[in-house]
Tab-separated table of C-alpha atoms and ligand atoms in Angstrom:
chain	number	residue	atom	x	y	z
A	1	MET	CA	196.161	-13.510	246.515
A	2	SER	CA	194.243	-12.948	249.743
A	3	GLU	CA	195.789	-10.705	252.409
A	4	ARG	CA	195.675	-13.293	255.168
A	5	GLN	CA	197.983	-16.262	255.004
A	6	VAL	CA	198.570	-17.990	258.296
A	7	ALA	CA	200.346	-21.094	256.994
A	8	PRO	CA	202.629	-21.556	253.974
A	9	ARG	CA	200.613	-21.557	250.765
A	10	ARG	CA	199.554	-25.091	249.921
A	11	SER	CA	197.872	-26.557	246.896
A	12	ILE	CA	194.737	-28.283	248.122
A	13	ALA	CA	192.064	-30.192	246.219
A	14	VAL	CA	188.664	-30.344	247.850
A	15	VAL	CA	186.514	-33.105	246.395
A	16	GLY	CA	182.774	-32.509	246.807
A	17	ALA	CA	181.139	-29.080	246.887
A	18	GLY	CA	178.483	-29.775	249.520
A	19	TYR	CA	178.318	-27.835	252.779
A	20	VAL	CA	181.589	-29.209	254.127
A	21	GLY	CA	183.520	-29.159	250.848
A	22	LEU	CA	182.486	-25.750	249.607
A	23	VAL	CA	182.941	-24.111	253.006
A	24	SER	CA	186.391	-25.717	253.369
A	25	ALA	CA	187.319	-24.679	249.822
A	26	VAL	CA	186.391	-21.014	250.193
A	27	GLY	CA	187.706	-20.964	253.759
A	28	PHE	CA	191.161	-22.180	252.713
A	29	ALA	CA	191.113	-19.931	249.632
A	30	ARG	CA	190.478	-16.961	251.937
A	31	MET	CA	193.636	-17.952	253.815
A	32	GLY	CA	195.611	-17.710	250.594
A	33	HIS	CA	195.929	-21.388	249.690
A	34	ALA	CA	195.518	-22.541	246.090
A	35	ILE	CA	192.336	-24.568	245.828
A	36	ASP	CA	191.039	-27.011	243.233
A	37	LEU	CA	187.372	-27.645	243.952
A	38	VAL	CA	186.221	-30.876	242.339
A	39	GLU	CA	182.503	-31.437	241.771
A	40	THR	CA	181.023	-34.191	239.620
A	41	ASP	CA	177.314	-33.363	239.919
A	42	PRO	CA	176.376	-31.609	236.644
A	43	ASP	CA	173.822	-29.217	238.202
A	44	ARG	CA	176.150	-28.132	240.972
A	45	LEU	CA	178.938	-27.743	238.459
A	46	VAL	CA	176.856	-25.350	236.363
A	47	ASP	CA	176.069	-23.295	239.465
A	48	LEU	CA	179.705	-23.174	240.562
A	49	ARG	CA	181.007	-22.319	237.100
A	50	ASN	CA	178.557	-19.415	237.094
A	51	GLY	CA	179.930	-18.368	240.452
A	52	ARG	CA	176.764	-19.415	242.308
A	53	VAL	CA	176.637	-21.277	245.624
A	54	PRO	CA	174.072	-24.088	245.222
A	55	PHE	CA	172.716	-23.734	248.773
A	56	SER	CA	172.175	-21.043	251.354
A	57	GLU	CA	174.905	-20.522	253.941
A	58	PRO	CA	175.886	-17.112	255.339
A	59	GLY	CA	179.019	-15.579	253.823
A	60	VAL	CA	179.791	-18.441	251.430
A	61	GLN	CA	178.547	-16.675	248.287
A	62	GLU	CA	180.742	-13.646	248.976
A	63	ALA	CA	183.731	-15.871	249.757
A	64	LEU	CA	183.245	-17.900	246.551
A	65	THR	CA	182.966	-14.762	244.440
A	66	ALA	CA	186.179	-13.399	245.987
A	67	ALA	CA	188.064	-16.695	245.598
A	68	LEU	CA	187.103	-17.035	241.934
A	69	ALA	CA	188.029	-13.399	241.275
A	70	SER	CA	191.416	-13.730	242.981
A	71	GLY	CA	192.224	-16.937	241.090
A	72	ASP	CA	192.786	-18.775	244.392
A	73	LEU	CA	190.029	-21.249	243.525
A	74	THR	CA	189.640	-23.323	240.374
A	75	ILE	CA	186.663	-25.539	239.653
A	76	LEU	CA	187.333	-29.005	238.217
A	77	GLU	CA	185.029	-31.842	237.273
A	78	ARG	CA	187.417	-34.752	237.790
A	79	THR	CA	189.684	-35.651	240.697
A	80	SER	CA	192.177	-36.902	238.120
A	81	ASP	CA	192.604	-33.304	236.855
A	82	THR	CA	194.233	-32.078	240.059
A	83	SER	CA	197.893	-32.113	240.935
A	84	ALA	CA	197.353	-30.757	244.458
A	85	GLU	CA	199.648	-31.909	247.251
A	86	ILE	CA	196.744	-32.358	249.705
A	87	VAL	CA	193.331	-33.813	248.820
A	88	LEU	CA	190.368	-33.341	251.158
A	89	ILE	CA	187.583	-35.844	250.523
A	90	CYS	CA	184.290	-34.121	251.381
A	91	VAL	CA	181.760	-36.257	249.516
A	92	GLY	CA	178.480	-37.460	250.997
A	93	THR	CA	178.193	-40.600	253.132
A	94	PRO	CA	174.395	-40.985	253.357
A	95	ILE	CA	172.950	-43.706	255.546
A	96	ASP	CA	170.405	-46.294	254.485
A	97	ASP	CA	167.254	-47.299	256.421
A	98	ARG	CA	169.270	-49.679	258.572
A	99	GLY	CA	171.776	-47.013	259.569
A	100	HIS	CA	174.645	-48.167	257.347
A	101	ALA	CA	176.735	-45.458	255.683
A	102	ASP	CA	177.019	-45.584	251.903
A	103	LEU	CA	180.739	-45.192	251.220
A	104	SER	CA	180.617	-45.568	247.453
A	105	ALA	CA	181.424	-41.889	246.829
A	106	VAL	CA	184.470	-42.013	249.133
A	107	GLU	CA	185.652	-45.231	247.487
A	108	ALA	CA	185.251	-43.693	244.029
A	109	VAL	CA	187.468	-40.734	244.969
A	110	LEU	CA	190.086	-43.072	246.443
A	111	ALA	CA	190.050	-45.074	243.194
A	112	ASP	CA	190.625	-41.876	241.192
A	113	LEU	CA	193.501	-40.937	243.498
A	114	ALA	CA	195.056	-44.404	243.228
A	115	ALA	CA	195.197	-43.944	239.451
A	116	LEU	CA	197.241	-40.711	239.766
A	117	GLU	CA	200.991	-40.766	239.236
A	118	THR	CA	201.493	-38.599	242.304
A	119	ARG	CA	200.619	-39.609	245.858
A	120	PRO	CA	198.885	-36.602	247.449
A	121	ILE	CA	198.265	-36.476	251.173
A	122	THR	CA	194.731	-37.870	251.321
A	123	VAL	CA	192.360	-36.691	254.027
A	124	VAL	CA	188.850	-37.991	254.658
A	125	ARG	CA	186.676	-35.127	255.934
A	126	SER	CA	183.355	-36.826	255.232
A	127	THR	CA	181.720	-38.196	258.367
A	128	THR	CA	182.412	-41.932	258.602
A	129	PRO	CA	181.323	-44.477	261.219
A	130	VAL	CA	184.113	-45.671	263.513
A	131	GLY	CA	186.205	-48.336	261.809
A	132	THR	CA	185.520	-47.102	258.262
A	133	CYS	CA	189.009	-45.762	257.527
A	134	GLN	CA	190.585	-49.016	258.720
A	135	ARG	CA	188.205	-50.930	256.487
A	136	LEU	CA	189.123	-48.757	253.491
A	137	LEU	CA	192.773	-49.588	254.171
A	138	ARG	CA	192.102	-53.292	254.684
A	139	ASP	CA	190.017	-53.576	251.517
A	140	GLY	CA	192.747	-52.017	249.400
A	141	HIS	CA	190.990	-48.737	248.542
A	142	VAL	CA	193.918	-46.595	249.704
A	143	ALA	CA	196.996	-46.307	247.498
A	144	ASP	CA	199.425	-45.229	250.242
A	145	GLU	CA	198.565	-45.867	253.882
A	146	SER	CA	201.351	-43.590	255.118
A	147	ARG	CA	199.698	-40.591	253.405
A	148	PHE	CA	196.133	-41.424	254.435
A	149	PHE	CA	194.460	-39.406	257.219
A	150	THR	CA	191.097	-38.395	258.539
A	151	VAL	CA	190.485	-34.887	259.853
A	152	PRO	CA	186.803	-34.697	260.821
A	153	GLU	CA	184.988	-31.413	260.460
A	154	PHE	CA	182.887	-29.785	263.167
A	155	LEU	CA	181.053	-27.123	261.166
A	156	ALA	CA	177.441	-26.333	262.010
A	157	GLN	CA	175.186	-25.106	259.219
A	158	GLY	CA	174.215	-21.478	259.467
A	159	SER	CA	177.594	-20.642	261.035
A	160	ALA	CA	179.827	-22.895	258.941
A	161	LEU	CA	182.335	-20.273	257.782
A	162	THR	CA	182.761	-18.900	261.290
A	163	ASP	CA	183.146	-22.425	262.671
A	164	PHE	CA	185.688	-23.193	259.936
A	165	ALA	CA	187.895	-20.320	261.032
A	166	ALA	CA	187.449	-20.894	264.772
A	167	PRO	CA	187.195	-24.621	265.502
A	168	HIS	CA	187.067	-25.872	269.100
A	169	ARG	CA	189.650	-28.508	268.258
A	170	VAL	CA	191.511	-30.021	265.348
A	171	VAL	CA	191.609	-33.801	265.265
A	172	VAL	CA	194.114	-35.513	262.980
A	173	GLY	CA	193.612	-39.266	262.688
A	174	ARG	CA	196.464	-41.274	261.197
A	175	SER	CA	197.656	-44.847	260.905
A	176	PRO	CA	200.738	-46.110	262.824
A	177	SER	CA	202.756	-45.956	259.594
A	178	ALA	CA	201.906	-42.297	258.926
A	179	ASP	CA	204.516	-40.332	257.018
A	180	ARG	CA	205.945	-37.761	259.463
A	181	ASP	CA	206.233	-34.970	256.856
A	182	ALA	CA	202.681	-35.500	255.656
A	183	GLN	CA	201.428	-35.446	259.238
A	184	ALA	CA	203.413	-32.288	259.973
A	185	ALA	CA	201.932	-30.615	256.876
A	186	LEU	CA	198.405	-31.334	258.094
A	187	VAL	CA	199.131	-30.194	261.629
A	188	GLU	CA	200.548	-26.973	260.193
A	189	LEU	CA	197.586	-26.448	257.842
A	190	PHE	CA	194.773	-27.182	260.297
A	191	GLY	CA	196.756	-25.956	263.315
A	192	SER	CA	196.903	-22.478	261.806
A	193	PHE	CA	193.446	-21.821	263.302
A	194	GLY	CA	194.990	-21.750	266.755
A	195	ALA	CA	192.739	-24.493	268.167
A	196	PRO	CA	194.118	-27.420	270.193
A	197	VAL	CA	195.364	-30.166	267.863
A	198	ARG	CA	194.931	-33.824	268.793
A	199	LEU	CA	196.919	-36.498	266.957
A	200	VAL	CA	195.056	-39.761	267.338
A	201	SER	CA	194.434	-43.043	265.540
A	202	LEU	CA	192.017	-43.283	262.623
A	203	GLU	CA	189.410	-45.019	264.809
A	204	GLU	CA	189.778	-42.456	267.574
A	205	ALA	CA	189.304	-39.571	265.146
A	206	GLU	CA	186.127	-41.152	263.796
A	207	LEU	CA	184.809	-41.816	267.283
A	208	ILE	CA	185.532	-38.235	268.359
A	209	LYS	CA	183.358	-36.988	265.511
A	210	ASN	CA	180.623	-39.629	265.989
A	211	GLY	CA	180.699	-39.158	269.761
A	212	ALA	CA	180.614	-35.351	269.718
A	213	ASN	CA	177.539	-35.268	267.486
A	214	ALA	CA	175.792	-38.050	269.382
A	215	PHE	CA	176.472	-36.264	272.669
A	216	LEU	CA	174.951	-33.052	271.312
A	217	ALA	CA	171.910	-35.030	270.211
A	218	LEU	CA	171.592	-36.641	273.655
A	219	LYS	CA	171.766	-33.228	275.250
A	220	ILE	CA	168.863	-31.887	273.197
A	221	SER	CA	166.817	-35.052	273.642
A	222	PHE	CA	167.193	-34.794	277.392
A	223	VAL	CA	166.404	-31.078	277.438
A	224	ASN	CA	163.298	-31.740	275.353
A	225	GLU	CA	162.265	-34.579	277.643
A	226	LEU	CA	162.631	-32.314	280.655
A	227	ALA	CA	160.663	-29.635	278.781
A	228	GLY	CA	157.854	-32.177	278.342
A	229	LEU	CA	157.902	-32.901	282.065
A	230	ALA	CA	157.820	-29.170	282.801
A	231	GLU	CA	154.748	-28.765	280.565
A	232	ARG	CA	152.946	-31.461	282.531
A	233	SER	CA	154.076	-30.236	285.961
A	234	GLY	CA	152.984	-26.639	285.808
A	235	ALA	CA	156.643	-25.550	285.542
A	236	ASP	CA	158.337	-23.447	282.909
A	237	ILE	CA	161.495	-25.017	281.484
A	238	GLY	CA	163.212	-21.616	281.022
A	239	PRO	CA	164.205	-20.865	284.630
A	240	VAL	CA	164.724	-24.574	285.252
A	241	LEU	CA	167.403	-24.846	282.559
A	242	GLU	CA	168.927	-21.515	283.478
A	243	ALA	CA	169.522	-22.663	287.041
A	244	ILE	CA	170.611	-26.174	286.051
A	245	GLY	CA	173.123	-24.660	283.629
A	246	LEU	CA	174.797	-22.598	286.340
A	247	ASP	CA	176.638	-25.767	287.304
A	248	PRO	CA	179.696	-25.550	285.039
A	249	ARG	CA	179.741	-29.340	284.766
A	250	ILE	CA	176.462	-29.025	282.885
A	251	GLY	CA	176.761	-25.622	281.213
A	252	SER	CA	174.073	-23.601	279.522
A	253	THR	CA	174.877	-23.797	275.833
A	254	TYR	CA	173.157	-26.022	273.333
A	255	MET	CA	170.205	-26.342	275.710
A	256	ARG	CA	167.413	-24.684	273.748
A	257	PRO	CA	164.231	-26.726	274.017
A	258	SER	CA	162.579	-27.487	270.707
A	259	PHE	CA	160.036	-29.953	269.380
A	260	GLY	CA	162.902	-32.107	268.079
A	261	PHE	CA	166.260	-31.878	266.372
A	262	GLY	CA	166.998	-32.492	262.702
A	263	GLY	CA	169.563	-31.875	259.999
A	264	SER	CA	171.825	-34.181	258.092
A	265	CYS	CA	174.149	-34.816	261.041
A	266	LEU	CA	172.672	-35.478	264.478
A	267	PRO	CA	169.902	-37.955	263.574
A	268	LYS	CA	172.311	-39.767	261.250
A	269	GLU	CA	175.106	-39.856	263.803
A	270	LEU	CA	172.860	-41.403	266.448
A	271	GLN	CA	171.920	-44.161	264.027
A	272	THR	CA	175.498	-44.802	262.913
A	273	ILE	CA	176.852	-44.935	266.427
A	274	ALA	CA	174.062	-47.291	267.527
A	275	ILE	CA	174.774	-49.616	264.590
A	276	SER	CA	178.528	-49.447	265.274
A	277	GLY	CA	177.853	-50.700	268.810
A	278	VAL	CA	175.466	-53.438	267.761
A	279	GLU	CA	177.946	-54.684	265.146
A	280	ARG	CA	180.464	-55.077	267.953
A	281	GLY	CA	178.030	-56.829	270.292
A	282	LEU	CA	177.354	-53.741	272.387
A	283	ALA	CA	173.797	-52.526	272.907
A	284	MET	CA	173.832	-48.729	272.735
A	285	HIS	CA	170.933	-48.101	275.125
A	286	VAL	CA	171.307	-44.353	275.620
A	287	THR	CA	171.950	-43.599	271.971
A	288	ALA	CA	168.974	-45.648	270.804
A	289	ALA	CA	166.751	-43.949	273.382
A	290	ALA	CA	167.764	-40.488	272.126
A	291	THR	CA	166.491	-41.349	268.654
A	292	GLU	CA	163.214	-42.714	270.027
A	293	ALA	CA	162.825	-39.645	272.218
A	294	ASN	CA	163.352	-37.331	269.247
A	295	VAL	CA	160.588	-39.056	267.298
A	296	ALA	CA	158.301	-38.921	270.344
A	297	HIS	CA	158.947	-35.210	270.968
A	298	GLN	CA	157.967	-34.343	267.402
A	299	ARG	CA	154.796	-36.427	267.643
A	300	HIS	CA	153.914	-34.886	271.003
A	301	PHE	CA	154.175	-31.378	269.567
A	302	ALA	CA	151.891	-32.286	266.657
A	303	GLU	CA	149.371	-33.751	269.099
A	304	ARG	CA	149.595	-30.673	271.285
A	305	ILE	CA	148.728	-28.502	268.286
A	306	ASP	CA	145.792	-30.800	267.584
A	307	ALA	CA	144.585	-30.649	271.196
A	308	THR	CA	145.064	-26.885	271.475
A	309	MET	CA	143.052	-26.260	268.323
A	310	GLY	CA	140.381	-28.788	269.232
A	311	GLY	CA	141.387	-30.761	266.118
A	312	VAL	CA	143.360	-29.631	263.073
A	313	ALA	CA	141.123	-31.177	260.401
A	314	GLY	CA	139.767	-28.502	258.111
A	315	ARG	CA	141.669	-25.771	259.972
A	316	SER	CA	144.096	-23.371	258.375
A	317	ILE	CA	147.579	-23.359	259.898
A	318	ALA	CA	150.389	-20.936	259.130
A	319	MET	CA	153.713	-22.691	259.510
A	320	LEU	CA	156.549	-20.290	260.158
A	321	GLY	CA	159.770	-22.051	259.217
A	322	LEU	CA	160.598	-25.185	257.263
A	323	ALA	CA	164.404	-25.456	257.509
A	324	PHE	CA	165.815	-27.766	260.206
A	325	LYS	CA	167.309	-24.695	261.893
A	326	ALA	CA	167.665	-20.995	261.195
A	327	GLY	CA	170.360	-19.761	258.821
A	328	THR	CA	170.089	-22.569	256.271
A	329	ASP	CA	167.849	-23.755	253.429
A	330	ASP	CA	168.459	-27.385	254.408
A	331	ILE	CA	165.338	-29.432	255.127
A	332	ARG	CA	166.979	-32.818	255.689
A	333	TYR	CA	165.330	-34.516	258.691
A	334	SER	CA	163.726	-31.163	259.449
A	335	PRO	CA	161.185	-31.463	262.290
A	336	ALA	CA	159.227	-28.711	260.514
A	337	ILE	CA	158.838	-30.874	257.413
A	338	GLY	CA	157.729	-33.854	259.489
A	339	LEU	CA	155.185	-31.619	261.204
A	340	ALA	CA	153.881	-30.216	257.902
A	341	ARG	CA	153.364	-33.776	256.636
A	342	TRP	CA	151.564	-34.784	259.848
A	343	LEU	CA	149.252	-31.791	259.687
A	344	LEU	CA	148.422	-32.430	256.030
A	345	GLU	CA	147.781	-36.124	256.751
A	346	HIS	CA	145.356	-34.955	259.446
A	347	ASP	CA	143.518	-32.807	256.911
A	348	ALA	CA	144.751	-29.399	257.999
A	349	ARG	CA	145.370	-26.723	255.384
A	350	VAL	CA	148.985	-25.680	255.771
A	351	ARG	CA	150.363	-22.453	254.381
A	352	ALA	CA	154.035	-22.052	255.165
A	353	TYR	CA	156.745	-19.486	254.894
A	354	ASP	CA	160.506	-19.849	255.281
A	355	PRO	CA	163.064	-17.181	254.343
A	356	ALA	CA	165.346	-19.738	252.645
A	357	ALA	CA	163.893	-23.243	252.474
A	358	GLY	CA	160.509	-22.571	250.821
A	359	GLY	CA	161.481	-23.846	247.360
A	360	ARG	CA	163.015	-27.070	248.614
A	361	ALA	CA	160.070	-27.705	250.942
A	362	SER	CA	157.363	-27.190	248.346
A	363	ARG	CA	159.101	-29.734	246.091
A	364	ALA	CA	159.425	-32.214	248.983
A	365	VAL	CA	155.941	-31.983	250.531
A	366	PRO	CA	152.965	-32.450	248.197
A	367	GLY	CA	149.989	-30.380	249.276
A	368	LEU	CA	152.058	-27.851	251.199
A	369	ILE	CA	151.368	-24.289	250.124
A	370	VAL	CA	154.497	-22.181	250.403
A	371	GLN	CA	153.969	-18.425	250.461
A	372	ASP	CA	156.387	-15.693	249.459
A	373	SER	CA	155.870	-13.688	252.623
A	374	VAL	CA	155.140	-14.446	256.240
A	375	MET	CA	152.063	-12.209	256.269
A	376	GLU	CA	150.570	-14.134	253.322
A	377	ALA	CA	151.018	-17.338	255.304
A	378	LEU	CA	149.366	-15.777	258.352
A	379	ALA	CA	146.395	-14.205	256.570
A	380	GLY	CA	143.205	-16.049	257.553
A	381	ALA	CA	145.044	-18.641	259.667
A	382	ASP	CA	143.363	-20.322	262.631
A	383	ALA	CA	146.786	-20.713	264.242
A	384	ALA	CA	150.433	-19.894	263.617
A	385	VAL	CA	153.027	-22.533	264.431
A	386	ILE	CA	156.644	-21.490	264.855
A	387	ALA	CA	158.730	-24.364	263.563
A	388	THR	CA	162.132	-22.780	262.856
A	389	GLU	CA	163.800	-20.125	264.993
A	390	TRP	CA	164.376	-17.508	262.261
A	391	PRO	CA	165.006	-14.091	263.860
A	392	GLU	CA	162.553	-12.479	261.462
A	393	PHE	CA	159.698	-14.341	263.187
A	394	LYS	CA	160.799	-12.885	266.504
A	395	ASP	CA	160.947	-9.386	265.025
A	396	LEU	CA	157.627	-9.706	263.224
A	397	ASP	CA	154.953	-7.051	263.584
A	398	TRP	CA	152.742	-9.416	265.571
A	399	ALA	CA	150.121	-6.715	266.191
A	400	HIS	CA	149.636	-6.472	262.431
A	401	ALA	CA	149.696	-10.288	262.128
A	402	ARG	CA	146.917	-10.558	264.719
A	403	GLY	CA	144.676	-8.399	262.545
A	404	LEU	CA	145.252	-10.721	259.584
A	405	MET	CA	144.692	-14.023	261.361
A	406	ALA	CA	141.265	-15.635	261.693
A	407	SER	CA	142.083	-16.588	265.259
A	408	PRO	CA	144.839	-15.171	267.496
A	409	LEU	CA	146.581	-18.421	268.404
A	410	VAL	CA	150.366	-18.920	268.243
A	411	ILE	CA	151.987	-22.258	269.105
A	412	ASP	CA	155.728	-21.884	269.413
A	413	GLY	CA	157.895	-24.969	268.886
A	414	ARG	CA	161.110	-23.005	269.472
A	415	ARG	CA	160.316	-20.723	272.420
A	416	LEU	CA	161.159	-17.798	270.194
A	417	LEU	CA	158.640	-15.242	271.417
A	418	ASP	CA	158.017	-13.445	274.688
A	419	PRO	CA	154.803	-14.757	276.299
A	420	ALA	CA	154.067	-11.476	278.094
A	421	VAL	CA	154.301	-9.471	274.864
A	422	MET	CA	152.138	-11.982	273.020
A	423	HIS	CA	149.470	-11.975	275.733
A	424	ASP	CA	149.480	-8.166	275.797
A	425	LEU	CA	148.845	-8.227	272.063
A	426	GLY	CA	145.825	-10.423	272.697
A	427	PHE	CA	147.244	-13.731	271.509
A	428	ASP	CA	146.671	-17.141	272.977
A	429	TYR	CA	150.263	-18.210	273.123
A	430	GLU	CA	151.502	-21.761	273.724
A	431	ARG	CA	155.078	-22.924	273.622
A	432	VAL	CA	157.180	-26.039	274.188
A	433	GLY	CA	158.376	-26.337	277.749
A	434	SER	CA	155.570	-24.244	279.264
A	435	PRO	CA	152.256	-25.591	280.558
A	436	SER	CA	149.326	-25.219	278.223
A	437	SER	CA	147.293	-22.119	278.920
A	438	GLY	CA	144.227	-23.951	277.610
A	439	ALA	CA	143.703	-21.762	274.576
A	440	VAL	CA	140.670	-23.661	273.294
A	441	ALA	CA	139.013	-23.805	276.705
A	442	LYS	CA	139.593	-20.085	277.179
A	443	ARG	CA	138.238	-19.215	273.766
A	444	GLU	CA	135.179	-21.424	274.197
A	445	ALA	CA	134.540	-19.878	277.600
A	446	SER	CA	134.718	-16.384	276.133
A	447	ILE	CA	132.343	-17.364	273.274
A	448	LEU	CA	129.931	-18.839	275.806
A	449	GLY	CA	130.342	-15.715	277.932
A	450	SER	CA	129.525	-13.412	275.001
A	451	GLN	CA	126.452	-15.541	274.135
A	452	ALA	CA	125.129	-15.487	277.692
B	1	UGA	C1	175.915	-30.418	263.911
B	1	UGA	C2	176.963	-30.106	265.002
B	1	UGA	O1	176.468	-29.070	265.840
B	1	UGA	C3	178.287	-29.694	264.377
B	1	UGA	O2	179.256	-29.509	265.394
B	1	UGA	C4	178.762	-30.783	263.409
B	1	UGA	O3	179.988	-30.454	262.776
B	1	UGA	C5	177.700	-30.966	262.348
B	1	UGA	O4	176.460	-31.378	262.998
B	1	UGA	C6	178.166	-32.029	261.372
B	1	UGA	O5	178.323	-33.191	261.757
B	1	UGA	O6	178.491	-31.698	260.218
B	1	UGA	P1	174.226	-28.949	262.459
B	1	UGA	O7	173.547	-30.252	262.166
B	1	UGA	O8	174.551	-28.048	261.328
B	1	UGA	O9	175.611	-29.211	263.240
B	1	UGA	O10	173.285	-28.105	263.441
B	1	UGA	P2	173.089	-27.913	265.004
B	1	UGA	O11	173.244	-26.491	265.312
B	1	UGA	O12	173.893	-28.852	265.799
B	1	UGA	O13	171.535	-28.267	265.180
B	1	UGA	C7	171.035	-29.589	264.972
B	1	UGA	C8	169.559	-29.629	265.349
B	1	UGA	O14	169.397	-29.473	266.752
B	1	UGA	C9	168.713	-28.523	264.718
B	1	UGA	O15	167.449	-29.050	264.349
B	1	UGA	C10	168.549	-27.500	265.841
B	1	UGA	O16	167.415	-26.708	265.727
B	1	UGA	C11	168.475	-28.428	267.043
B	1	UGA	N1	168.907	-27.777	268.313
B	1	UGA	C12	170.170	-27.348	268.458
B	1	UGA	C13	167.997	-27.665	269.351
B	1	UGA	O17	166.826	-28.088	269.236
B	1	UGA	N2	168.404	-27.093	270.526
B	1	UGA	C14	169.672	-26.635	270.688
B	1	UGA	O18	169.974	-26.124	271.790
B	1	UGA	C15	170.569	-26.769	269.639
């Protein structure tokens, strides 16, 4: 048993060992609850049975090892094998090209639960478009409406375990006929984190989750749009955002300019929320624009690289970072992957390095050369492009890197580096949100100067 137990010990089944499921499972095990972790995917099951986390997320491997050793966590391959009193459904709800969520995995778990003799408290933690839980009830997928809830998760990859233990809020969505004891059990379980708890309807809970993610996406899209305007106005976005953020109504967090946002959540959430509006006869102008803007920002960055290099065809580019953000090996909707594809389509030679996502990326992008070290990626490169904000790129020995590169040009899509330091080291340094310093023009002028 773990030392820390902040709520009475519960038996909890977590169905689905993806980011949300596995983090929830080890997180609750750490709190001393008895966890059944159900995974049906054969490859993941092999990993888990061997005590291995099938993806990269800080702290999760250690927590899984400890939970298996303490006996607080048991791995199962069928939902029907659990007799837990609470079941958390954490399976995937991928969206199709038209923005509709595929709910077949959630429905399959509900069918398994309906076949049980017991009636566990059933909690949807997978992200679902507003109205989904009501539809599951209406279409007869739920065995007992009074024990059916949704408690959306708000974990961010790269800090998922920390977020699990310190949520900003706990949202418990329930139907009007919710069983009071079941509701109280969930409030006690999730309330043990000390965050404000909000008891709302099923639709409200879904909309809180959809809305929070969409709002975050809007924020970045706007920041990136403003960064583009700064680039074209001779302004630097850094001091602009710093001063704007001093107004507490705006705030200064989640305002880092980038060449676009990615991941399995924000792009998907924008699409789902837009579709949810359209299905109800409401045009979601702002939401739709945020998606368009995100595509445009990624294209603009690729074109800026092209312009800065005087064309990428035949040039060698070192791509630093492939994951959609630092701290994860996830490449879903990663702007870095989109950029690598664009560069390859435009006949650049791309040699990339990522501390965690290299394997996944080389399988996903034909023609991409993934190196084992950052210096190998940089050797002989005509330019380095920073695509993911890994701290190790910030801490790199850039003086050494300069000696390895064919041309000292760094184009920073994450504003990770200090321009003054880079210039002192002799680099041409370009970054999103700052006006172009005309690297090509400068270099050509210096070549002409040396020939004169
Ligand atoms: C997001 C939300 O932040 C979580 O609260 C939510 O629970 C999660 O989705 C989910 O629905 O499961 P996540 O996708 O893991 O989390 O990552 P974020 O940190 O939100 O980053 C998303 C993208 O935005 C990344 O590409 C990141 O690089 C980019 N970003 C983020 C910026 O470009 N600028 C910023 O200031 C912040």
